[in-house]
CSV table of C-alpha atoms in Angstrom, one decimal:
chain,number,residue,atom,x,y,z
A,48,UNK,CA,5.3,-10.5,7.2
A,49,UNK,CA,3.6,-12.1,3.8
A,50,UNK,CA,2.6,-10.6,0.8
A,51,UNK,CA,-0.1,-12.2,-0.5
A,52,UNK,CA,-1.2,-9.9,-3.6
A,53,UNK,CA,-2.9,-12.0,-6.3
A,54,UNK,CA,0.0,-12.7,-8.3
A,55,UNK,CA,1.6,-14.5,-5.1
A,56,UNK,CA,-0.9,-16.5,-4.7
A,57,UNK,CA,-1.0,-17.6,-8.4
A,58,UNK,CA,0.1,-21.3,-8.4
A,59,UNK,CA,1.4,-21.0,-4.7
A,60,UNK,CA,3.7,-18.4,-5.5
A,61,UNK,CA,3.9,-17.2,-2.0
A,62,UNK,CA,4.6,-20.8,-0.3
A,63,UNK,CA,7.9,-21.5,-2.5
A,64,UNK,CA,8.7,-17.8,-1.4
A,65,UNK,CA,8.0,-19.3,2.2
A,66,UNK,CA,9.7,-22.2,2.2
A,67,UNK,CA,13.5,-20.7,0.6
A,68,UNK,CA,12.7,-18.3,3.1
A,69,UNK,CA,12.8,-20.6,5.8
A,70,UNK,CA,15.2,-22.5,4.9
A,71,UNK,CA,17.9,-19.7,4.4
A,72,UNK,CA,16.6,-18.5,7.6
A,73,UNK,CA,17.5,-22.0,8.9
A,74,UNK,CA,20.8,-21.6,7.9
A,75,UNK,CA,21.6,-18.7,8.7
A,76,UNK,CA,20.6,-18.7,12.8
A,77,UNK,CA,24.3,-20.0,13.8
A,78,UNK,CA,25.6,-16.0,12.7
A,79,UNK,CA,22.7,-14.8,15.7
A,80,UNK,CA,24.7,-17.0,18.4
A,81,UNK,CA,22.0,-17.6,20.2
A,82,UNK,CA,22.4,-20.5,22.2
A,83,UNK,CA,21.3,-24.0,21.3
A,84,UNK,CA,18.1,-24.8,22.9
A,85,UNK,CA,17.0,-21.2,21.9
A,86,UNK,CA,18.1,-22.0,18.0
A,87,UNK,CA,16.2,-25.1,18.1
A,88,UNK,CA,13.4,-23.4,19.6
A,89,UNK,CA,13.5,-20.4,16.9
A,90,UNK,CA,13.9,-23.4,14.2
A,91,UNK,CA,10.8,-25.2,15.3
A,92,UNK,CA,8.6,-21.9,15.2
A,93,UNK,CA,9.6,-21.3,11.9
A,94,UNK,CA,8.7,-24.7,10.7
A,95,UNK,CA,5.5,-24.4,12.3
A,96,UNK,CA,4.9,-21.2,10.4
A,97,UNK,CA,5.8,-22.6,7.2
A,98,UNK,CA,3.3,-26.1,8.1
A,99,UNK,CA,0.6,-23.4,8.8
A,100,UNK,CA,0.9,-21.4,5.3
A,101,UNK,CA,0.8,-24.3,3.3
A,102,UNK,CA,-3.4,-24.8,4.2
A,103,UNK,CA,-4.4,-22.1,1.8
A,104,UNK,CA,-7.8,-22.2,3.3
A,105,UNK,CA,-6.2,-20.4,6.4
A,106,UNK,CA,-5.1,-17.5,4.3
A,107,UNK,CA,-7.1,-13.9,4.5
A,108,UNK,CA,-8.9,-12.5,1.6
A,109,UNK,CA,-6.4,-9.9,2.4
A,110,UNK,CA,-3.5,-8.5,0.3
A,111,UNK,CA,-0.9,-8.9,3.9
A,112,UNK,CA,-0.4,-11.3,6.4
A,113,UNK,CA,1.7,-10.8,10.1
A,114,UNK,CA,2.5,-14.3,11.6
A,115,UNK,CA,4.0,-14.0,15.3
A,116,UNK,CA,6.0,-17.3,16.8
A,117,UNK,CA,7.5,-17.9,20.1
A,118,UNK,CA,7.6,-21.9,21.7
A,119,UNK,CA,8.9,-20.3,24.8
A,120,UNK,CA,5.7,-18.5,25.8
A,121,UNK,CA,3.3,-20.5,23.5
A,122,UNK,CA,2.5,-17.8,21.2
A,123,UNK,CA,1.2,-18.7,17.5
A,124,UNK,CA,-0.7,-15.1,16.4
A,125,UNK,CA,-1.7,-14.7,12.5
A,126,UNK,CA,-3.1,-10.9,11.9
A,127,UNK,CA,-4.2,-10.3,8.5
A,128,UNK,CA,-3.5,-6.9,7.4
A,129,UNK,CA,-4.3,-5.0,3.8
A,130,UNK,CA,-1.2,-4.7,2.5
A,131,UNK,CA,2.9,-5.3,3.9
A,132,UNK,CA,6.1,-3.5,2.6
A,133,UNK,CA,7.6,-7.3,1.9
A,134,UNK,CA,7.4,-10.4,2.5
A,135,UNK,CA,10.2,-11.2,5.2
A,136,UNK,CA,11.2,-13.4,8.1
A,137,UNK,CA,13.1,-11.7,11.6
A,138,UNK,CA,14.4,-13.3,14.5
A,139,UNK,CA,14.6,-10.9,17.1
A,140,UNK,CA,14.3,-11.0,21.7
A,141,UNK,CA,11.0,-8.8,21.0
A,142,UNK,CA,8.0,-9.2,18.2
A,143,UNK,CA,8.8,-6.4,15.5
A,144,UNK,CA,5.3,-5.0,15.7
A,145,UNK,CA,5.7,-2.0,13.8
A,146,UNK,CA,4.7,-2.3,10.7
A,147,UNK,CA,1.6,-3.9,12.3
A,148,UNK,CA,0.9,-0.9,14.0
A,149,UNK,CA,2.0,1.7,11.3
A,150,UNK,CA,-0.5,0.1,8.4
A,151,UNK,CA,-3.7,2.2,9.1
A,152,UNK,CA,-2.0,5.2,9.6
A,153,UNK,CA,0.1,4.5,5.8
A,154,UNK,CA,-3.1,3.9,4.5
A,155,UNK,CA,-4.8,6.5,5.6
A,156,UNK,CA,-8.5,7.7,5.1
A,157,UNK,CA,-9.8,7.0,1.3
A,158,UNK,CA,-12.8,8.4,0.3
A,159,UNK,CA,-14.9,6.2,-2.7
A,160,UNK,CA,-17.7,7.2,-5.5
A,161,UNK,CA,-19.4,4.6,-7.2
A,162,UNK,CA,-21.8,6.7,-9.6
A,163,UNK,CA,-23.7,5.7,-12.6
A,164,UNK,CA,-26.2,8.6,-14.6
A,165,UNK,CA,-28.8,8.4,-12.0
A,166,UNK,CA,-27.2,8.1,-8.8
A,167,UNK,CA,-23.9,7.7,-6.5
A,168,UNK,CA,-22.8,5.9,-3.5
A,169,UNK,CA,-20.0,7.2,-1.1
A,170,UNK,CA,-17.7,5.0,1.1
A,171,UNK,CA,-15.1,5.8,3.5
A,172,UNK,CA,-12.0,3.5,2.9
A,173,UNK,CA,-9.9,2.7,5.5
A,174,UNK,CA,-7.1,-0.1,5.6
A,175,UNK,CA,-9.6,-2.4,7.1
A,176,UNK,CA,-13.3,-1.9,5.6
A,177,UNK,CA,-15.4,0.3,3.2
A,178,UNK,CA,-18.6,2.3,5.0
A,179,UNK,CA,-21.2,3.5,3.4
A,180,UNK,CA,-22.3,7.5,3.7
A,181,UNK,CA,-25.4,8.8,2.4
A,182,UNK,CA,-26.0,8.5,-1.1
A,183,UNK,CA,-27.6,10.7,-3.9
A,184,UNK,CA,-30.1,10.4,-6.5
A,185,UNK,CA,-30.3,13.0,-10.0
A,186,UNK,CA,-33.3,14.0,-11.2
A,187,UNK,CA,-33.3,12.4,-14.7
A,188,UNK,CA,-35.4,12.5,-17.8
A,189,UNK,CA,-36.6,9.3,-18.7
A,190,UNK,CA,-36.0,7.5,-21.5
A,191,UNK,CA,-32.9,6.5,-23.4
A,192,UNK,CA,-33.3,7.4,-26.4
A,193,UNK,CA,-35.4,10.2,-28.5
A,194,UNK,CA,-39.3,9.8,-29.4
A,195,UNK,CA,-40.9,12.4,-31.2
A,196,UNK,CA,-43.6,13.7,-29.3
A,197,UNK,CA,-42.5,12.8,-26.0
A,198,UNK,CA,-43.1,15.6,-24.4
A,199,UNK,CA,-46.1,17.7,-26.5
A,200,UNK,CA,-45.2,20.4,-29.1
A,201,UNK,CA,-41.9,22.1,-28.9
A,202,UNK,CA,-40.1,19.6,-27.6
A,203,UNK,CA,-37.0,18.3,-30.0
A,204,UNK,CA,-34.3,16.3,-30.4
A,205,UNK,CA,-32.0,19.1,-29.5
A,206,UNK,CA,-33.8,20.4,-26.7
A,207,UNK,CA,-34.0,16.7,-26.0
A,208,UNK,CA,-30.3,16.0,-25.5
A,209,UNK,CA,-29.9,19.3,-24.1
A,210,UNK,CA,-31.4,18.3,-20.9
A,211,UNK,CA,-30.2,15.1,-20.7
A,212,UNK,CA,-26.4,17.0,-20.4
A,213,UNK,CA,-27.7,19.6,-18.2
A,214,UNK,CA,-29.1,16.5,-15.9
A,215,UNK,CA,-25.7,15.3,-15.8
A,216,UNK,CA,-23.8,18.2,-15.4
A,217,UNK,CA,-26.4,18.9,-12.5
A,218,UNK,CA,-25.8,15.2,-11.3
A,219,UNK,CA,-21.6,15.7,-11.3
A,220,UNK,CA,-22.1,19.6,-9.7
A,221,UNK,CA,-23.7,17.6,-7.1
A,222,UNK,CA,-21.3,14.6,-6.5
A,223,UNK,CA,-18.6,17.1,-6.6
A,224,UNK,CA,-20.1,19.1,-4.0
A,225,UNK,CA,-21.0,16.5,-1.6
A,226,UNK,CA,-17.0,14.9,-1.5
A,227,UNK,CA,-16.1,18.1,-1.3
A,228,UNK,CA,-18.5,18.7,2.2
A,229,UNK,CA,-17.4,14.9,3.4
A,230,UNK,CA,-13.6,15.8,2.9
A,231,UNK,CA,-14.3,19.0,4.8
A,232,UNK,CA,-15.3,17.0,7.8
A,233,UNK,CA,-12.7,14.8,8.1
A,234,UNK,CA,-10.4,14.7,4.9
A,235,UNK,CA,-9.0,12.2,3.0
A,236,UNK,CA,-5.8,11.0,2.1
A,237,UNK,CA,-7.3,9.6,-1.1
A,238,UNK,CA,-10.1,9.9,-3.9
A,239,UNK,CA,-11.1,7.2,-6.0
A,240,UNK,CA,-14.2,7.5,-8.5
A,241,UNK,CA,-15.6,4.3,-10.0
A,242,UNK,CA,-18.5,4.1,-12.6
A,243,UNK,CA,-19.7,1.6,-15.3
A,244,UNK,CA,-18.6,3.9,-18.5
A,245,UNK,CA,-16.8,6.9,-18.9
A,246,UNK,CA,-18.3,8.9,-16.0
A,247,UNK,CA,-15.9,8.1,-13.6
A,248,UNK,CA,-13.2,10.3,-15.8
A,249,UNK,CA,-16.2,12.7,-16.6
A,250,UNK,CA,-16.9,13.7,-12.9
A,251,UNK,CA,-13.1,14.7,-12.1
A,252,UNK,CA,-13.5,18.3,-13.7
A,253,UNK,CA,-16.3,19.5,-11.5
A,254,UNK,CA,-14.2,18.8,-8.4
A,255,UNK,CA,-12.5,21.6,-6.5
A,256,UNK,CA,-8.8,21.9,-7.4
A,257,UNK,CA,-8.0,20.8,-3.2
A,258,UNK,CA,-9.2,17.6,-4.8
A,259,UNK,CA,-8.1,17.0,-8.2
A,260,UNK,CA,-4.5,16.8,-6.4
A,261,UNK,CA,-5.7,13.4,-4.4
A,262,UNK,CA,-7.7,11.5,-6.7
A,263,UNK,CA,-5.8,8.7,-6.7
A,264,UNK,CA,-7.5,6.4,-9.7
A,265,UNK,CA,-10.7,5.4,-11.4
A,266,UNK,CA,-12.3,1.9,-11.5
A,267,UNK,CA,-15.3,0.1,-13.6
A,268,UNK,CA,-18.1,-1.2,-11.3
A,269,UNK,CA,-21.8,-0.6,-11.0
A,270,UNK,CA,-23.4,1.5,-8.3
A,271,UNK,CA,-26.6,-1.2,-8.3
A,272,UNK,CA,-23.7,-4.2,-7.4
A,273,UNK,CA,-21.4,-2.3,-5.3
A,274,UNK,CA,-21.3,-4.2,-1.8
A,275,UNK,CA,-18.8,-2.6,1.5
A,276,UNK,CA,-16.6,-5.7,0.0
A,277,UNK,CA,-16.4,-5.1,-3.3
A,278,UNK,CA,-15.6,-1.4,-3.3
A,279,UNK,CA,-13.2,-2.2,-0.4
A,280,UNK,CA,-11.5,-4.7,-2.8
A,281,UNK,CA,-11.4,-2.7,-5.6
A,282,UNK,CA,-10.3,0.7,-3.8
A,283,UNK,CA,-7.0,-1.6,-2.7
A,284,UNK,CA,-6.6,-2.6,-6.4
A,285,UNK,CA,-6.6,1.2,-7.4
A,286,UNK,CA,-4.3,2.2,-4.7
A,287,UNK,CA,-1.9,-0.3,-5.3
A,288,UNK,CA,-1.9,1.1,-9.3
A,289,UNK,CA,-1.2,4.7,-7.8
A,290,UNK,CA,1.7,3.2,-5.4
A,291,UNK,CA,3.2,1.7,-8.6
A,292,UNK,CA,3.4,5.3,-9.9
A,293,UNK,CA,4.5,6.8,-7.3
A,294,UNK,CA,7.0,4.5,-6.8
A,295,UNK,CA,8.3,5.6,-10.2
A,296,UNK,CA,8.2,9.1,-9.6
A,297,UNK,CA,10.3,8.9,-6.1
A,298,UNK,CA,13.1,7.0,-7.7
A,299,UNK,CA,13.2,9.8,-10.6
A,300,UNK,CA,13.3,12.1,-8.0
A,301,UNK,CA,15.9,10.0,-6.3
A,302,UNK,CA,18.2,9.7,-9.2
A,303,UNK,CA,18.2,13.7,-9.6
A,304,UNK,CA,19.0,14.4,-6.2
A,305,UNK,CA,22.3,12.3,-6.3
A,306,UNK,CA,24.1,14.8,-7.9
A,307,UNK,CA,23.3,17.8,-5.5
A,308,UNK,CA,23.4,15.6,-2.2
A,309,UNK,CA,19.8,15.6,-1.5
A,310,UNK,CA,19.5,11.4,-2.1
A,311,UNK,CA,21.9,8.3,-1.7
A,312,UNK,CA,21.7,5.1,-3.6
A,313,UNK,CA,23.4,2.3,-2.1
A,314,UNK,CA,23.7,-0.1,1.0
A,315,UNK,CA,26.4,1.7,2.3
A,316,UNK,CA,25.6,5.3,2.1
A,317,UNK,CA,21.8,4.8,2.9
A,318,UNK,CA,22.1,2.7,5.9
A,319,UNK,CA,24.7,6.1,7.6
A,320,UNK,CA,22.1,8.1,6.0
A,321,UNK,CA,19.7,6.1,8.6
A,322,UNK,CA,22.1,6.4,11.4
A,323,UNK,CA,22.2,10.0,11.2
A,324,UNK,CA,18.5,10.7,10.9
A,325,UNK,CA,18.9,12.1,7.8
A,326,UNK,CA,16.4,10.3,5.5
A,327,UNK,CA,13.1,11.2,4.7
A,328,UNK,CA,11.9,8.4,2.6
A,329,UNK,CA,13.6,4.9,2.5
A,330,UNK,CA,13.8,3.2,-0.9
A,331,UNK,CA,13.9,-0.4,-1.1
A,332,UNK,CA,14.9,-2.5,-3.8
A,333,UNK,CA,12.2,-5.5,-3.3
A,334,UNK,CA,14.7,-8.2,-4.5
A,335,UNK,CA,17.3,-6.6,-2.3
A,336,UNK,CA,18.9,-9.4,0.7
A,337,UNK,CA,22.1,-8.8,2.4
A,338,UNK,CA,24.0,-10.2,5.9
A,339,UNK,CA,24.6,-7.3,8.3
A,340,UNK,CA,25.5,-6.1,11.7
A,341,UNK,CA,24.1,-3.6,14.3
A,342,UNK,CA,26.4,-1.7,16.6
A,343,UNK,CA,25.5,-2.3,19.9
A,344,UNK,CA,25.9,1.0,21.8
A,345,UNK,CA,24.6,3.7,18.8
A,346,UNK,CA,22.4,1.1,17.1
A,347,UNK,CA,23.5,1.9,14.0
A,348,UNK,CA,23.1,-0.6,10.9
A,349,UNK,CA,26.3,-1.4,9.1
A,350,UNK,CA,27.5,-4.5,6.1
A,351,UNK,CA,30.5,-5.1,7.8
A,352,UNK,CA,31.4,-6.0,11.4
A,353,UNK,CA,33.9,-3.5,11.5
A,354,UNK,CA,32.4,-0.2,10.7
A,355,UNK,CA,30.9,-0.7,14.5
A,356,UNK,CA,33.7,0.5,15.6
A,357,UNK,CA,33.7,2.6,18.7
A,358,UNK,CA,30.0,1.7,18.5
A,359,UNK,CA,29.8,-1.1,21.2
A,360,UNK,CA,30.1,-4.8,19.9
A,361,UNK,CA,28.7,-5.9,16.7
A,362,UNK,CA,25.1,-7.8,17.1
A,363,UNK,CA,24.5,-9.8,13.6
A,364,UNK,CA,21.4,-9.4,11.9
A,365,UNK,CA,20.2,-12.2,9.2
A,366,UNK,CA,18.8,-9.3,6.7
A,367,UNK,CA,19.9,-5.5,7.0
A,368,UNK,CA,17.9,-4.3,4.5
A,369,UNK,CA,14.6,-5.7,6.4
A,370,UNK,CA,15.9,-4.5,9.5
A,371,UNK,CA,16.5,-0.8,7.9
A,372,UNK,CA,12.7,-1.7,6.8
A,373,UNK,CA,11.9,-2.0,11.3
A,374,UNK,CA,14.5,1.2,11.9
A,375,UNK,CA,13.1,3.5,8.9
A,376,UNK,CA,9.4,2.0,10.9
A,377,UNK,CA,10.6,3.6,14.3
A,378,UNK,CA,12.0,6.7,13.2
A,379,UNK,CA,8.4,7.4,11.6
A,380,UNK,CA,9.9,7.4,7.9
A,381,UNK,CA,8.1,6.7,4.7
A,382,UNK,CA,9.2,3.5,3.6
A,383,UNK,CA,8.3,2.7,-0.2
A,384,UNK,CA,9.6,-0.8,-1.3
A,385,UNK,CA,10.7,-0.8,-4.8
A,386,UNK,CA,8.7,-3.8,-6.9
A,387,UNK,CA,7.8,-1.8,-10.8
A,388,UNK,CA,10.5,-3.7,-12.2
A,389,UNK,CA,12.3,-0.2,-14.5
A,390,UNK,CA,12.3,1.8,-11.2
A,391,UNK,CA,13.5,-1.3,-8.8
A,392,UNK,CA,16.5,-2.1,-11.1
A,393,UNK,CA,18.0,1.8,-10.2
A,394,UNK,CA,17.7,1.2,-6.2
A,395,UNK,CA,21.3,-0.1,-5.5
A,396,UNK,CA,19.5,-2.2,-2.6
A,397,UNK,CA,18.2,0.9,-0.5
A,398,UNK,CA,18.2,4.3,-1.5
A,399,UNK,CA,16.8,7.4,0.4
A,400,UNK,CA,15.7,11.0,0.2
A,401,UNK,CA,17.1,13.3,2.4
A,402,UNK,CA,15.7,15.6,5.0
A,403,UNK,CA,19.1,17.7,5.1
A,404,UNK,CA,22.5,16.8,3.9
């Protein structure tokens, strides 16, 4: 799995990430004891991902990449996909599909305005592609700017500018309303409202409070230039702004519920916490890399070899925080890897919320 964000692909960020990658991958095979044909097998797939990568004309226009390698069957799959957690290498008997398969229900259903004074455009976001809904168009005075007379006696500047901020109220009433009937048919798990100037913030307080609570951003971009692409493009940007909040905001919460039991912080703890079924959203420290085991029997994660025991034999594993990233996957947990750099440094590798204690 491969980030590829804009700032990875600044100067080939993302291939010298590939290449240590690979090579510490490399190395570290002989802990997997797989047997020797099979290592030079798994070697040679690697390689040939890392020969692949380094055409950047291959590359999606996405924000993810999933590469899939196997010489023994003659599989070579690249999926693009909007976003990933990390980027990350595993060597495993089976392909570790499930962040594949979990990204469009992460994402979720977004819901997109692109507005200016006399009009606004609605899309439906999804991880894949914007659709446009039906639009709407204000009835608007024309003009920009006062002219005496415009409009035969009695008709002032005042009364002028008047209507023109009745229109808009009129014109936001009406935006407001229509989300508010598109969420009712199928809601959203987002809202993002995007306009030239400042109505993009001046909409938001003619929404219904059920969806103040999930507007996720604004953006700048014109209703008159706003293609499926571009608003799909630029809905991604916003959300990946919001996730760098939220991101904040978990590991405050995190921190606080240390003391009463309600969050670990720490290889250690988190990975039992994971064993047990007792977290209920895995933090990840995105730097975070360390050597670890599963027990064969319970399947439990561990650092050590020897907390496996009574457990069944100890597999190695190259990375145990990316596989806690594939377990957290399967037990359906929210996994939020840790990359705004004052919240990452307090995530002692992984840290988790707690469902009970």
């Amino acid at each position: 799995y491969l980030k590829l964000e804009p700032r990875d692909r600044t100067r080939g960020k993302y291939l010298i990430k590939v290449k240590n990658r690979v090579r510490e991958t490399i190395q570290s095979l002989p802990r997997l004891g797989l047997p020797r044909d099979v290592e030079d097998e798994v070697g040679r797939d690697l390689v040939r991902i890392q020969e692949y990568l380094q055409d950047a004309d291959r590359l999606p226009p996405t924000h993810g990449l999933a590469l899939f390698a196997c010489e023994g069957i003659g599989l070579f799959e690249a999926v693009p996909l909007p976003a990933v957690h990390r980027s990350r290498i595993a060597v495993d008997a089976t392909p570790l599909v499930r962040e594949l398969a979990s990204v469009e229900d992460e994402f979720g259903r977004l819901l997109t305005v692109v507005l200016d004074r006399m009009s606004a455009r609605f899309f439906v976001v999804t991880a894949y592609d914007a659709v446009e809904l039906s639009g709407l168009r204000a009835d608007s005075t024309r003009g920009k700017r006062f002219h005496g007379d415009q409009n035969g006696p009695g008709w002032g500047e005042h009364t002028y500018h008047n209507r023109i901020r009745e229109e808009k109220q009129r014109h936001y009433e009406a935006i407001a309303r229509e989300l508010f009937a598109i969420d009712r048919r199928q809601p959203a798990q987002g809202i993002v409202i995007a306009a030239i100037g400042t109505e993009a913030g001046a909409v938001e307080p003619f929404l219904h409070s059920y969806l103040v609570e999930r507007v996720i951003g604004t953006a700048k971009l014109n209703p008159k230039e706003a293609s499926a692409a571009v608003v799909h493009a630029t809905t991604l940007a916003v959300r990946e702004r919001w996730e760098r909040a939220s991101e904040r905001i978990l590991v405050e919460e995190m921190l606080e519920g240390e003391g009463s039991g309600w969050a670990v912080n720490g290889l250690d703890q988190t990975l039992r916490a994971l064993g047990r079924g007792q977290v209920r959203a895995l933090l990840v420290n995105a730097d975070s890399a360390e050597p670890g085991f599963r027990c064969a029997e319970s399947g439990r994660l561990t650092r050590t070899a020897r907390e496996c025991r009574g457990e069944g034999e100890p597999v190695p594993v190259l990375d145990v925080v990316d596989d806690a990233i594939e377990e957290a996957l399967r037990q359906r947990i929210v996994v939020n890897v840790v990359y705004e750099e004052e919240a990452r440094v307090s995530v002692r590798g992984l840290a988790a919320l707690l469902r009970f204690r």
